[in-house]
Amino acid sequence: MFNSTALADRTILVTGASSGLGRATCVVLSQLGARVIAVGRDEGRLIETAEQLEGNGHLVRPFDLSNVNDIPPWMKSLATDHGPLLGVVHSAGQHLARPLQMLKPDAVQELMQVNVTAGMMLAKGLRQRGVHESPASIVFLSSVMGQVGQAGVSAYCASKGAVDAMTRSLALELAPQGIRVNAVAPGQVETEMLDQQKQTLTAEQFDRIKAMHPLGLGQPEDVAHAIAFLLADTSRWINGTTLTVDGGYTIH
Ligand SMILES: NC(=O)c1ccc[n+]([C@@H]2O[C@H](COP(=O)([O-])OP(=O)(O)OC[C@H]3O[C@@H](n4cnc5c(N)ncnc54)[C@H](OP(=O)(O)O)[C@@H]3O)[C@@H](O)[C@H]2O)c1
């Protein structure tokens, strides 16, 4: 049974907390009694997230995750100041819809930096002595796009396939430290990222994607609850897996 007190008073760092799934995750975790460290670049929007949280002691920490070398020392200083973390949720991410003939290496690299390399450096940061509790848990945001293909989205799909592969290997590597590593793979959820994607699609293309979701498009809370489950000790024997949360998109 899901232990609703498992996250009470535990500290969890959530990236992408200024928007969409990251923001919803912060809200759900705060409702479960956790203390949230909300991370993103836009301080104003992080403060908006903090204003929606239940309980006290939440922190807003603006940080540009494309500065990947700085992530482990920054996490060390967070833990020194605020205590060890129960977990990390890496919900910061970028999307790129670009046909191959228009795809530039710099744009691919920027996307990979945030979606993949930053996730790896967050795991590296968490494994340091004094930074994590034991047991601890990492949840990466993958996507159904790591499992299926979509024309014009190859860089994004590649990044999410990499997240799934990284999840399996890090789960093996960090198990001796008591750190579990899992991912969630959402289908289309109604966030700003979806608004951004809509601009690159015709109404017919969007309706087709919508129709591929037997339970309709997701809401951010649908994904946030799955993330909370993977953080809590109710999922203590789940490791190295990608949990698909897509309203049935991938069962076609
Ligand atoms: N929405 C969906 O339908 C969907 C489906 C499958 C998977 N996902 C995945 O779920 C995750 C969250 O998606 P979302 O829909 O919540 O996206 P979103 O609303 O566009 O939010 C993206 C977040 O990433 C942060 N971010 C981007 N670049 C950053 C950087 N360099 N440093 C720090 N933070 C950065 C943004 O914060 P700032 O602007 O404040 O920096 C923002 O909080 C992503 O990994 C996405 O690929 C989403």
Short mmCIF file of C-alpha atoms and ligand atoms in Angstrom, two decimals:
data_model
loop_
_atom_site.label_atom_id
_atom_site.label_comp_id
_atom_site.label_asym_id
_atom_site.label_seq_id
_atom_site.Cartn_x
_atom_site.Cartn_y
_atom_site.Cartn_z
CA MET A 1 0.00 0.00 0.00
CA PHE A 2 1.27 3.51 -0.78
CA ASN A 3 2.59 4.97 2.44
CA SER A 4 1.40 8.58 2.33
CA THR A 5 3.73 9.58 5.17
CA ALA A 6 6.86 8.13 3.53
CA LEU A 7 7.95 11.51 2.19
CA ALA A 8 7.05 13.60 5.24
CA ASP A 9 9.87 15.96 6.26
CA ARG A 10 12.20 14.54 3.60
CA THR A 11 14.03 16.92 1.27
CA ILE A 12 13.62 16.42 -2.48
CA LEU A 13 15.27 18.47 -5.22
CA VAL A 14 13.00 19.02 -8.24
CA THR A 15 14.38 20.50 -11.47
CA GLY A 16 12.02 22.09 -13.99
CA ALA A 17 10.07 23.32 -10.99
CA SER A 18 9.11 26.59 -12.66
CA SER A 19 6.67 24.92 -15.06
CA GLY A 20 4.54 21.96 -16.09
CA LEU A 21 5.37 18.55 -14.69
CA GLY A 22 8.09 19.84 -12.36
CA ARG A 23 5.74 22.38 -10.81
CA ALA A 24 2.96 19.78 -10.38
CA THR A 25 5.49 17.39 -8.82
CA CYS A 26 6.51 20.05 -6.29
CA VAL A 27 2.85 20.58 -5.36
CA VAL A 28 2.11 16.85 -4.93
CA LEU A 29 5.31 16.26 -2.93
CA SER A 30 4.46 19.18 -0.64
CA GLN A 31 0.97 17.72 -0.13
CA LEU A 32 2.71 14.52 1.00
CA GLY A 33 4.70 16.52 3.55
CA ALA A 34 8.03 16.73 1.72
CA ARG A 35 10.30 19.75 1.73
CA VAL A 36 10.98 20.79 -1.85
CA ILE A 37 14.04 22.48 -3.36
CA ALA A 38 12.59 24.04 -6.51
CA VAL A 39 15.13 24.50 -9.33
CA GLY A 40 14.89 26.23 -12.71
CA ARG A 41 16.32 29.35 -14.35
CA ASP A 42 13.35 31.68 -13.94
CA GLU A 43 13.31 32.82 -10.31
CA GLY A 44 9.95 34.60 -10.65
CA ARG A 45 8.24 31.44 -11.85
CA LEU A 46 9.96 29.35 -9.17
CA ILE A 47 8.52 31.73 -6.57
CA GLU A 48 5.07 31.25 -8.17
CA THR A 49 5.55 27.49 -7.67
CA ALA A 50 6.63 28.00 -4.06
CA GLU A 51 3.46 30.00 -3.43
CA GLN A 52 1.39 26.95 -4.45
CA LEU A 53 3.13 24.57 -2.02
CA GLU A 54 1.70 23.23 1.21
CA GLY A 55 3.75 23.24 4.41
CA ASN A 56 6.91 25.16 5.25
CA GLY A 57 10.63 25.12 4.62
CA HIS A 58 10.54 24.91 0.83
CA LEU A 59 13.44 26.50 -1.03
CA VAL A 60 13.76 28.25 -4.39
CA ARG A 61 17.18 27.82 -6.01
CA PRO A 62 17.61 29.29 -9.52
CA PHE A 63 20.26 27.37 -11.47
CA ASP A 64 21.04 26.93 -15.16
CA LEU A 65 21.52 23.18 -15.57
CA SER A 66 23.39 23.62 -18.83
CA ASN A 67 26.35 24.50 -16.56
CA VAL A 68 26.79 20.78 -16.06
CA ASN A 69 30.25 20.91 -14.42
CA ASP A 70 28.87 23.04 -11.61
CA ILE A 71 26.05 20.63 -10.67
CA PRO A 72 27.88 18.27 -8.24
CA PRO A 73 29.61 21.03 -6.19
CA TRP A 74 26.35 23.02 -6.10
CA MET A 75 24.50 19.96 -4.74
CA LYS A 76 27.20 19.44 -2.14
CA SER A 77 26.72 22.98 -0.90
CA LEU A 78 22.92 22.56 -0.86
CA ALA A 79 23.27 19.45 1.31
CA THR A 80 25.77 21.17 3.60
CA ASP A 81 23.32 24.02 4.16
CA HIS A 82 20.02 22.09 4.20
CA GLY A 83 20.81 18.45 4.96
CA PRO A 84 20.91 15.31 2.82
CA LEU A 85 18.37 14.68 0.06
CA LEU A 86 15.92 11.80 -0.11
CA GLY A 87 15.71 12.22 -3.82
CA VAL A 88 16.06 14.12 -7.05
CA VAL A 89 13.45 14.57 -9.78
CA HIS A 90 14.93 15.77 -13.07
CA SER A 91 11.97 17.38 -14.82
CA ALA A 92 13.90 20.18 -16.52
CA GLY A 93 13.93 19.44 -20.20
CA GLN A 94 13.85 20.89 -23.66
CA HIS A 95 11.89 19.88 -26.74
CA LEU A 96 12.98 20.33 -30.33
CA ALA A 97 10.76 19.79 -33.36
CA ARG A 98 12.96 20.32 -36.41
CA PRO A 99 13.09 18.43 -39.72
CA LEU A 100 16.49 16.87 -40.34
CA GLN A 101 17.45 19.31 -43.11
CA MET A 102 17.09 22.19 -40.63
CA LEU A 103 18.69 20.49 -37.64
CA LYS A 104 21.88 22.19 -36.36
CA PRO A 105 24.42 20.36 -34.17
CA ASP A 106 24.46 23.22 -31.64
CA ALA A 107 20.73 22.84 -31.01
CA VAL A 108 21.09 19.06 -30.59
CA GLN A 109 23.96 19.58 -28.17
CA GLU A 110 22.03 22.12 -26.09
CA LEU A 111 19.08 19.73 -25.80
CA MET A 112 21.28 16.77 -24.87
CA GLN A 113 23.06 18.89 -22.28
CA VAL A 114 19.84 19.58 -20.32
CA ASN A 115 17.89 16.37 -21.01
CA VAL A 116 20.73 13.88 -20.55
CA THR A 117 24.07 15.24 -19.29
CA ALA A 118 22.48 17.36 -16.56
CA GLY A 119 20.57 14.26 -15.37
CA MET A 120 23.80 12.29 -15.18
CA MET A 121 25.51 15.10 -13.25
CA LEU A 122 22.54 15.32 -10.83
CA ALA A 123 23.04 11.60 -10.15
CA LYS A 124 26.77 12.21 -9.69
CA GLY A 125 25.96 15.07 -7.33
CA LEU A 126 23.54 12.98 -5.29
CA ARG A 127 25.93 10.04 -4.83
CA GLN A 128 28.50 12.22 -3.02
CA ARG A 129 29.07 11.57 0.67
CA GLY A 130 26.66 13.57 2.82
CA VAL A 131 24.42 14.60 -0.09
CA HIS A 132 21.98 11.68 -0.02
CA GLU A 133 20.04 9.74 2.52
CA SER A 134 20.18 5.96 2.23
CA PRO A 135 17.87 4.73 0.82
CA ALA A 136 17.42 7.49 -1.74
CA SER A 137 15.72 7.70 -5.11
CA ILE A 138 16.24 9.46 -8.45
CA VAL A 139 13.42 9.91 -10.98
CA PHE A 140 14.25 11.08 -14.50
CA LEU A 141 11.66 12.41 -16.94
CA SER A 142 11.80 10.30 -20.04
CA SER A 143 9.01 10.26 -22.66
CA VAL A 144 7.11 7.80 -24.81
CA MET A 145 9.23 9.42 -27.55
CA GLY A 146 12.12 7.33 -26.21
CA GLN A 147 10.15 4.21 -27.19
CA VAL A 148 8.49 5.20 -30.48
CA GLY A 149 9.55 7.36 -33.39
CA GLN A 150 8.11 10.61 -34.67
CA ALA A 151 9.23 12.41 -37.81
CA GLY A 152 10.93 15.75 -37.16
CA VAL A 153 11.65 15.00 -33.50
CA SER A 154 14.79 12.85 -33.78
CA ALA A 155 16.97 14.83 -31.37
CA TYR A 156 14.31 14.83 -28.64
CA CYS A 157 13.57 11.11 -29.19
CA ALA A 158 17.30 10.33 -29.02
CA SER A 159 17.61 12.23 -25.75
CA LYS A 160 14.76 10.27 -24.16
CA GLY A 161 16.13 6.93 -25.40
CA ALA A 162 19.38 7.98 -23.74
CA VAL A 163 17.52 8.75 -20.50
CA ASP A 164 16.08 5.20 -20.47
CA ALA A 165 19.51 3.65 -21.09
CA MET A 166 21.16 5.89 -18.47
CA THR A 167 18.46 4.91 -15.96
CA ARG A 168 19.32 1.21 -16.27
CA SER A 169 23.08 1.68 -15.98
CA LEU A 170 22.95 4.19 -13.12
CA ALA A 171 20.53 1.92 -11.25
CA LEU A 172 23.17 -0.80 -11.30
CA GLU A 173 25.98 1.57 -10.41
CA LEU A 174 24.24 3.33 -7.52
CA ALA A 175 22.46 0.36 -5.92
CA PRO A 176 25.44 -0.26 -3.56
CA GLN A 177 24.96 3.29 -2.23
CA GLY A 178 21.26 2.60 -1.60
CA ILE A 179 20.18 4.95 -4.41
CA ARG A 180 17.44 3.68 -6.74
CA VAL A 181 17.18 5.16 -10.24
CA ASN A 182 13.97 5.08 -12.28
CA ALA A 183 12.27 7.13 -14.98
CA VAL A 184 8.72 7.97 -15.97
CA ALA A 185 7.76 8.14 -19.64
CA PRO A 186 4.70 10.35 -20.11
CA GLY A 187 2.58 10.59 -23.21
CA GLN A 188 1.24 14.02 -24.14
CA VAL A 189 0.49 16.05 -21.04
CA GLU A 190 -1.10 19.48 -21.07
CA THR A 191 1.84 21.73 -20.19
CA GLU A 192 3.67 24.62 -21.84
CA MET A 193 5.85 22.10 -23.67
CA LEU A 194 2.72 20.84 -25.40
CA ASP A 195 1.68 24.43 -26.25
CA GLN A 196 5.12 24.87 -27.84
CA GLN A 197 4.72 21.63 -29.84
CA LYS A 198 1.24 22.66 -31.03
CA GLN A 199 2.80 25.61 -32.84
CA THR A 200 4.68 23.19 -35.11
CA LEU A 201 1.61 21.03 -35.91
CA THR A 202 -1.52 21.53 -38.01
CA ALA A 203 -4.86 21.12 -36.23
CA GLU A 204 -5.29 17.74 -37.99
CA GLN A 205 -1.85 16.53 -36.85
CA PHE A 206 -2.61 17.55 -33.27
CA ASP A 207 -6.02 15.84 -33.33
CA ARG A 208 -4.34 12.65 -34.58
CA ILE A 209 -1.89 12.69 -31.65
CA LYS A 210 -4.75 13.37 -29.25
CA ALA A 211 -6.75 10.46 -30.69
CA MET A 212 -3.76 8.15 -30.06
CA HIS A 213 -4.36 8.60 -26.30
CA PRO A 214 -7.28 6.29 -25.41
CA LEU A 215 -7.71 8.04 -22.04
CA GLY A 216 -7.23 11.52 -23.49
CA LEU A 217 -4.29 13.84 -22.87
CA GLY A 218 -2.70 13.73 -19.43
CA GLN A 219 -2.73 16.33 -16.69
CA PRO A 220 0.52 17.19 -14.89
CA GLU A 221 -0.79 15.62 -11.65
CA ASP A 222 -1.15 12.25 -13.40
CA VAL A 223 2.62 12.15 -13.87
CA ALA A 224 3.42 13.77 -10.51
CA HIS A 225 1.66 10.98 -8.59
CA ALA A 226 3.72 8.33 -10.44
CA ILE A 227 6.88 10.26 -9.55
CA ALA A 228 5.88 10.42 -5.87
CA PHE A 229 5.37 6.64 -5.90
CA LEU A 230 8.87 6.08 -7.34
CA LEU A 231 10.38 8.33 -4.67
CA ALA A 232 8.65 6.67 -1.73
CA ASP A 233 9.74 3.41 -0.11
CA THR A 234 6.56 1.73 -1.36
CA SER A 235 8.55 1.27 -4.60
CA ARG A 236 11.71 0.12 -2.81
CA TRP A 237 12.12 -2.98 -5.04
CA ILE A 238 11.62 -1.07 -8.29
CA ASN A 239 14.94 -0.12 -9.82
CA GLY A 240 16.27 0.71 -13.28
CA THR A 241 12.83 0.83 -14.86
CA THR A 242 10.97 3.33 -17.01
CA LEU A 243 7.34 3.58 -15.94
CA THR A 244 5.12 4.50 -18.88
CA VAL A 245 2.39 6.97 -17.90
CA ASP A 246 0.63 7.69 -21.16
CA GLY A 247 -3.10 6.96 -20.99
CA GLY A 248 -2.49 4.03 -23.33
CA TYR A 249 -0.58 5.86 -26.12
CA THR A 250 2.04 3.13 -26.58
CA ILE A 251 -0.33 0.12 -26.50
CA HIS A 252 -1.45 0.69 -30.10
N1 LIG B 1 4.54 17.80 -21.40
C1 LIG B 1 4.58 16.64 -21.99
O1 LIG B 1 3.63 16.27 -22.74
C2 LIG B 1 5.74 15.72 -21.79
C3 LIG B 1 5.64 14.42 -22.32
C4 LIG B 1 6.70 13.54 -22.15
C5 LIG B 1 7.82 13.95 -21.46
N2 LIG B 1 7.91 15.22 -20.96
C6 LIG B 1 9.15 15.58 -20.27
O2 LIG B 1 8.84 16.04 -18.98
C7 LIG B 1 9.79 17.05 -18.59
C8 LIG B 1 9.02 18.30 -18.17
O3 LIG B 1 8.23 18.73 -19.26
P1 LIG B 1 7.18 19.93 -19.12
O4 LIG B 1 6.07 19.63 -20.04
O5 LIG B 1 6.94 20.21 -17.69
O6 LIG B 1 8.05 21.11 -19.77
P2 LIG B 1 7.93 22.70 -19.61
O7 LIG B 1 6.61 23.09 -19.06
O8 LIG B 1 8.38 23.25 -20.92
O9 LIG B 1 9.05 22.98 -18.52
C9 LIG B 1 10.40 22.77 -18.78
C10 LIG B 1 11.18 23.09 -17.54
O10 LIG B 1 12.56 22.87 -17.80
C11 LIG B 1 13.30 23.94 -17.23
N3 LIG B 1 14.56 24.12 -17.93
C12 LIG B 1 14.77 24.10 -19.28
N4 LIG B 1 16.07 24.35 -19.55
C13 LIG B 1 16.69 24.52 -18.34
C14 LIG B 1 18.02 24.79 -17.94
N5 LIG B 1 19.01 24.98 -18.83
N6 LIG B 1 18.30 24.89 -16.62
C15 LIG B 1 17.33 24.74 -15.70
N7 LIG B 1 16.05 24.47 -16.01
C16 LIG B 1 15.73 24.36 -17.32
C17 LIG B 1 12.36 25.14 -17.37
O11 LIG B 1 12.68 26.09 -16.38
P3 LIG B 1 13.21 27.61 -16.66
O12 LIG B 1 12.55 28.10 -17.90
O13 LIG B 1 12.84 28.32 -15.39
O14 LIG B 1 14.67 27.43 -16.79
C18 LIG B 1 11.01 24.52 -17.08
O15 LIG B 1 10.76 24.53 -15.68
C19 LIG B 1 10.71 17.25 -19.78
O16 LIG B 1 11.86 16.47 -19.62
C20 LIG B 1 9.89 16.70 -20.95
O17 LIG B 1 10.72 16.26 -21.98
C21 LIG B 1 6.89 16.10 -21.12
#
